[in-house]
Coordinates of N, CA and C in Angstrom, one line a residue:
X1277 N 0.6 -1.0 -0.1 CA -0.4 0.2 -0.8 C 1.0 1.2 -0.1
X1278 N 1.9 1.2 0.4 CA 3.0 2.7 0.6 C 3.5 2.5 -1.0
X1279 N 3.3 2.4 -1.8 CA 3.6 2.2 -3.4 C 2.5 3.3 -4.0
X1280 N 1.1 2.6 -2.9 CA -0.2 3.5 -3.4 C 0.0 4.7 -3.0
X1281 N -0.1 5.0 -2.2 CA -0.2 6.6 -1.1 C 1.0 6.9 -2.3
X1282 N 2.1 6.7 -2.2 CA 3.2 7.2 -3.1 C 2.5 8.0 -4.1
X1283 N 1.9 7.7 -5.2 CA 1.3 7.5 -6.6 C 0.1 7.4 -5.5
X1284 N -1.0 8.5 -5.1 CA -2.2 8.5 -4.4 C -2.5 10.1 -6.0
X1285 N -2.7 9.4 -6.3 CA -3.3 11.0 -7.6 C -5.3 11.4 -6.6
X1286 N -5.5 12.2 -5.8 CA -6.6 12.3 -5.7 C -7.2 13.5 -5.8
X1287 N -7.0 14.1 -6.7 CA -7.2 14.5 -8.2 C -8.0 14.7 -9.3
X1288 N -7.8 13.5 -9.4 CA -8.5 12.9 -10.7 C -9.6 12.6 -10.9
X1289 N -10.1 12.8 -12.6 CA -11.0 13.1 -12.7 C -11.8 11.5 -13.0
X1290 N -12.4 11.1 -13.5 CA -12.9 10.4 -14.5 C -12.8 11.1 -15.9
X1291 N -13.5 12.4 -15.9 CA -13.6 12.7 -17.9 C -12.6 13.2 -18.0
X1292 N -11.2 13.8 -17.7 CA -10.2 14.1 -18.3 C -9.3 12.5 -18.6
X1293 N -9.6 11.4 -18.2 CA -8.9 10.3 -18.3 C -8.7 10.1 -20.2
X1294 N -9.6 10.4 -20.7 CA -9.4 10.2 -22.1 C -8.6 11.4 -22.8
X1295 N -9.0 12.2 -22.4 CA -9.1 13.8 -22.5 C -7.4 14.0 -23.8
X1296 N -6.5 13.5 -23.4 CA -5.2 13.3 -24.3 C -4.5 12.3 -24.0
X1297 N -4.3 11.2 -23.7 CA -3.7 10.0 -24.1 C -2.8 9.7 -23.6
X1298 N -2.1 10.5 -24.4 CA 0.1 9.7 -24.9 C 0.5 10.9 -23.4
X1299 N -0.7 12.0 -23.2 CA 0.4 12.8 -22.2 C -0.8 12.8 -20.3
X1300 N -1.4 11.2 -20.0 CA -2.0 11.1 -19.5 C -0.4 10.9 -18.3
X1301 N -1.4 11.1 -17.3 CA -0.3 10.8 -15.7 C -0.7 9.6 -15.2
X1302 N 0.2 9.5 -14.5 CA 0.4 7.4 -14.5 C 0.4 7.5 -12.5
X1303 N -0.7 6.5 -11.9 CA -0.7 6.4 -10.6 C -1.5 6.0 -10.8
X1304 N -2.3 6.1 -9.2 CA -3.3 5.3 -8.7 C -4.5 6.2 -7.9
X1305 N -5.7 5.8 -8.1 CA -6.5 7.1 -7.5 C -7.9 5.7 -7.3
X1306 N -8.4 6.3 -6.5 CA -9.9 5.5 -5.6 C -11.7 6.1 -6.7
X1307 N -12.4 6.0 -7.4 CA -13.2 5.2 -8.3 C -14.5 4.1 -7.6
X1308 N -16.1 4.9 -8.1 CA -16.3 4.8 -7.6 C -16.7 3.3 -9.3
X1309 N -17.7 2.0 -9.0 CA -17.5 1.6 -10.2 C -18.1 0.7 -10.2
X1310 N -19.2 0.4 -11.5 CA -20.3 0.5 -11.1 C -20.8 -0.5 -12.3
X1311 N -21.0 -1.8 -11.8 CA -20.9 -3.1 -12.3 C -22.2 -4.0 -12.4
X1312 N -22.7 -4.3 -13.6 CA -24.6 -4.7 -13.6 C -25.5 -3.6 -11.9
X1313 N -25.2 -2.8 -12.0 CA -26.0 -2.0 -11.2 C -25.8 -2.5 -9.3
X1314 N -24.3 -2.4 -9.4 CA -23.6 -2.5 -8.1 C -22.3 -1.5 -8.0
X1315 N -23.0 -0.7 -6.9 CA -21.1 0.6 -7.1 C -20.5 -0.2 -6.8
X1316 N -19.5 -0.5 -6.7 CA -17.7 -0.1 -5.4 C -17.0 0.5 -5.8
X1317 N -16.6 0.6 -4.6 CA -15.3 1.3 -4.2 C -13.5 0.4 -5.1
X1318 N -13.0 1.2 -5.5 CA -12.1 0.3 -6.4 C -10.8 1.3 -6.0
X1319 N -9.8 0.2 -6.7 CA -8.5 0.9 -7.0 C -8.2 1.5 -8.2
X1320 N -7.8 2.4 -8.6 CA -7.7 2.5 -10.4 C -6.4 2.9 -10.7
X1321 N -5.7 1.9 -11.3 CA -4.0 2.0 -11.8 C -4.0 2.6 -13.2
X1322 N -3.7 3.8 -13.2 CA -3.5 4.0 -14.5 C -1.6 4.0 -15.2
X1323 N -1.3 3.3 -16.4 CA -0.2 3.4 -16.5 C -0.5 3.8 -17.8
X1324 N 0.9 4.4 -18.3 CA 1.0 5.0 -19.9 C 0.6 4.6 -21.4
X1325 N 0.2 3.4 -21.1 CA -1.0 2.4 -21.7 C -2.2 2.0 -22.1
X1326 N -2.3 1.8 -19.6 CA -3.6 1.0 -20.1 C -4.4 1.8 -19.0
X1327 N -5.3 1.2 -17.8 CA -5.8 1.6 -17.1 C -6.0 0.1 -16.3
X1328 N -6.4 -0.1 -14.9 CA -7.3 -1.3 -14.4 C -8.4 -1.2 -13.8
X1329 N -8.9 -1.8 -13.5 CA -9.9 -1.6 -11.9 C -9.6 -2.5 -10.8
X1330 N -9.7 -1.9 -9.7 CA -9.8 -3.9 -9.2 C -10.2 -3.1 -7.4
X1331 N -11.3 -4.1 -7.7 CA -12.5 -3.8 -6.5 C -11.7 -3.7 -5.2
X1332 N -12.4 -3.5 -4.1 CA -10.6 -3.5 -2.9 C -12.1 -4.5 -2.0
X1333 N -11.8 -4.9 -0.7 CA -12.0 -5.7 -0.7 C -13.2 -5.6 1.0
X1334 N -12.0 -4.4 1.7 CA -13.6 -3.4 1.9 C -13.4 -2.5 1.6
X1335 N -14.8 -2.2 1.9 CA -15.7 -1.1 1.1 C -16.5 -0.3 2.0
X1336 N -17.3 0.8 1.4 CA -17.8 1.6 2.8 C -19.1 1.7 2.3
X1337 N -20.3 2.5 3.6 CA -21.5 2.4 3.5 C -21.9 2.3 2.2
X1338 N -22.5 1.2 1.6 CA -23.2 1.7 0.0 C -23.6 3.4 0.4
X1339 N -24.9 3.5 0.6 CA -25.1 4.8 1.1 C -23.9 6.2 0.5
X1340 N -22.5 6.2 1.0 CA -21.7 7.3 0.4 C -21.4 6.9 -0.6
X1341 N -21.1 5.4 -1.3 CA -21.0 5.1 -3.2 C -22.6 5.8 -3.8
X1342 N -23.3 5.4 -3.4 CA -24.9 5.8 -4.0 C -24.6 7.3 -3.7
X1343 N -24.4 7.9 -2.6 CA -24.1 9.9 -3.0 C -23.6 10.3 -3.9
X1344 N -22.0 9.8 -3.9 CA -21.7 10.5 -4.6 C -21.3 10.1 -7.1
X1345 N -22.7 8.6 -6.4 CA -22.9 9.1 -7.5 C -24.1 9.8 -8.5
X1346 N -24.9 10.1 -7.3 CA -26.1 10.8 -7.3 C -25.5 12.6 -7.7
X1347 N -24.7 12.7 -7.7 CA -23.8 13.8 -7.2 C -23.5 13.9 -8.7
X1348 N -23.0 13.0 -9.1 CA -22.7 13.6 -10.8 C -23.9 12.6 -11.5
X1349 N -24.8 12.6 -11.1 CA -25.7 12.9 -11.9 C -26.0 11.2 -12.3
X1350 N -25.5 10.3 -12.1 CA -25.6 8.5 -12.1 C -26.0 7.8 -11.6
X1351 N -26.2 6.7 -12.3 CA -26.9 6.0 -11.8 C -27.1 4.1 -11.9
X1352 N -27.4 3.4 -11.0 CA -26.7 1.7 -10.7 C -27.0 1.0 -12.2
X1353 N -27.9 1.6 -13.3 CA -28.6 1.3 -14.3 C -27.4 1.3 -15.2
X1354 N -26.4 2.5 -15.2 CA -25.4 3.0 -16.2 C -24.2 1.9 -15.6
X1355 N -23.3 1.0 -16.2 CA -22.4 0.9 -15.8 C -21.3 1.1 -15.8
X1356 N -19.4 1.9 -15.2 CA -18.6 2.8 -15.1 C -18.1 2.6 -14.0
X1357 N -17.6 4.2 -14.6 CA -16.6 3.9 -14.0 C -16.6 6.0 -12.9
X1358 N -16.5 6.1 -11.6 CA -16.8 7.8 -11.2 C -16.4 8.3 -10.5
X1359 N -15.9 10.0 -10.6 CA -15.6 10.1 -9.4 C -15.9 9.5 -7.5
X1360 N -15.3 9.8 -7.1 CA -14.9 10.2 -5.3 C -15.3 11.3 -4.8
X1361 N -16.5 11.0 -3.9 CA -16.8 12.6 -3.5 C -15.7 12.9 -1.9
X1362 N -15.9 14.0 -1.2 CA -15.2 14.5 -0.6 C -15.0 13.4 0.6
X1363 N -16.5 12.6 1.1 CA -16.9 11.4 2.4 C -16.4 10.8 1.1
X1364 N -16.3 10.0 0.6 CA -15.2 8.8 -0.3 C -14.0 8.9 0.3
X1365 N -13.6 10.0 -0.2 CA -12.4 10.4 0.4 C -12.0 10.4 1.5
X1366 N -12.1 11.1 2.7 CA -12.3 10.6 4.0 C -13.1 9.5 4.6
X1367 N -13.2 8.9 4.6 CA -13.3 7.2 4.7 C -12.3 6.2 4.4
X1368 N -12.0 7.0 3.2 CA -10.8 5.8 2.4 C -9.7 6.4 3.6
X1369 N -9.3 7.4 3.8 CA -8.1 8.1 4.4 C -8.2 7.2 6.2
X1370 N -9.4 7.4 6.4 CA -10.4 6.7 7.7 C -9.4 5.2 8.0
X1371 N -10.3 4.8 7.0 CA -10.3 3.0 6.8 C -9.2 2.2 5.9
X1372 N -9.4 2.6 5.5 CA -7.7 1.9 3.8 C -6.7 2.4 4.2
X1373 N -6.4 4.0 4.0 CA -4.7 3.9 4.3 C -3.7 4.4 5.5

């Protein structure tokens, strides 16, 4: 987890991911990953040529995940990755890092 902490990008925004692929930053970010109608807090590993989402074993209360989705106008019916909000960031700092 130390490697993740050193390369963690708290300011990562999903919408910037494809803006300029060749100039993208590399490192780690936390995202809300919605798949099959279920939101999960995931660690997003961004490399120069790709990215990968890994669900975390320890999950925040579902209400926190849903609130972050609602703030972005997202629904559980649409699979994808979404930004975390300040409340999730605080939860991660208290429970994961």
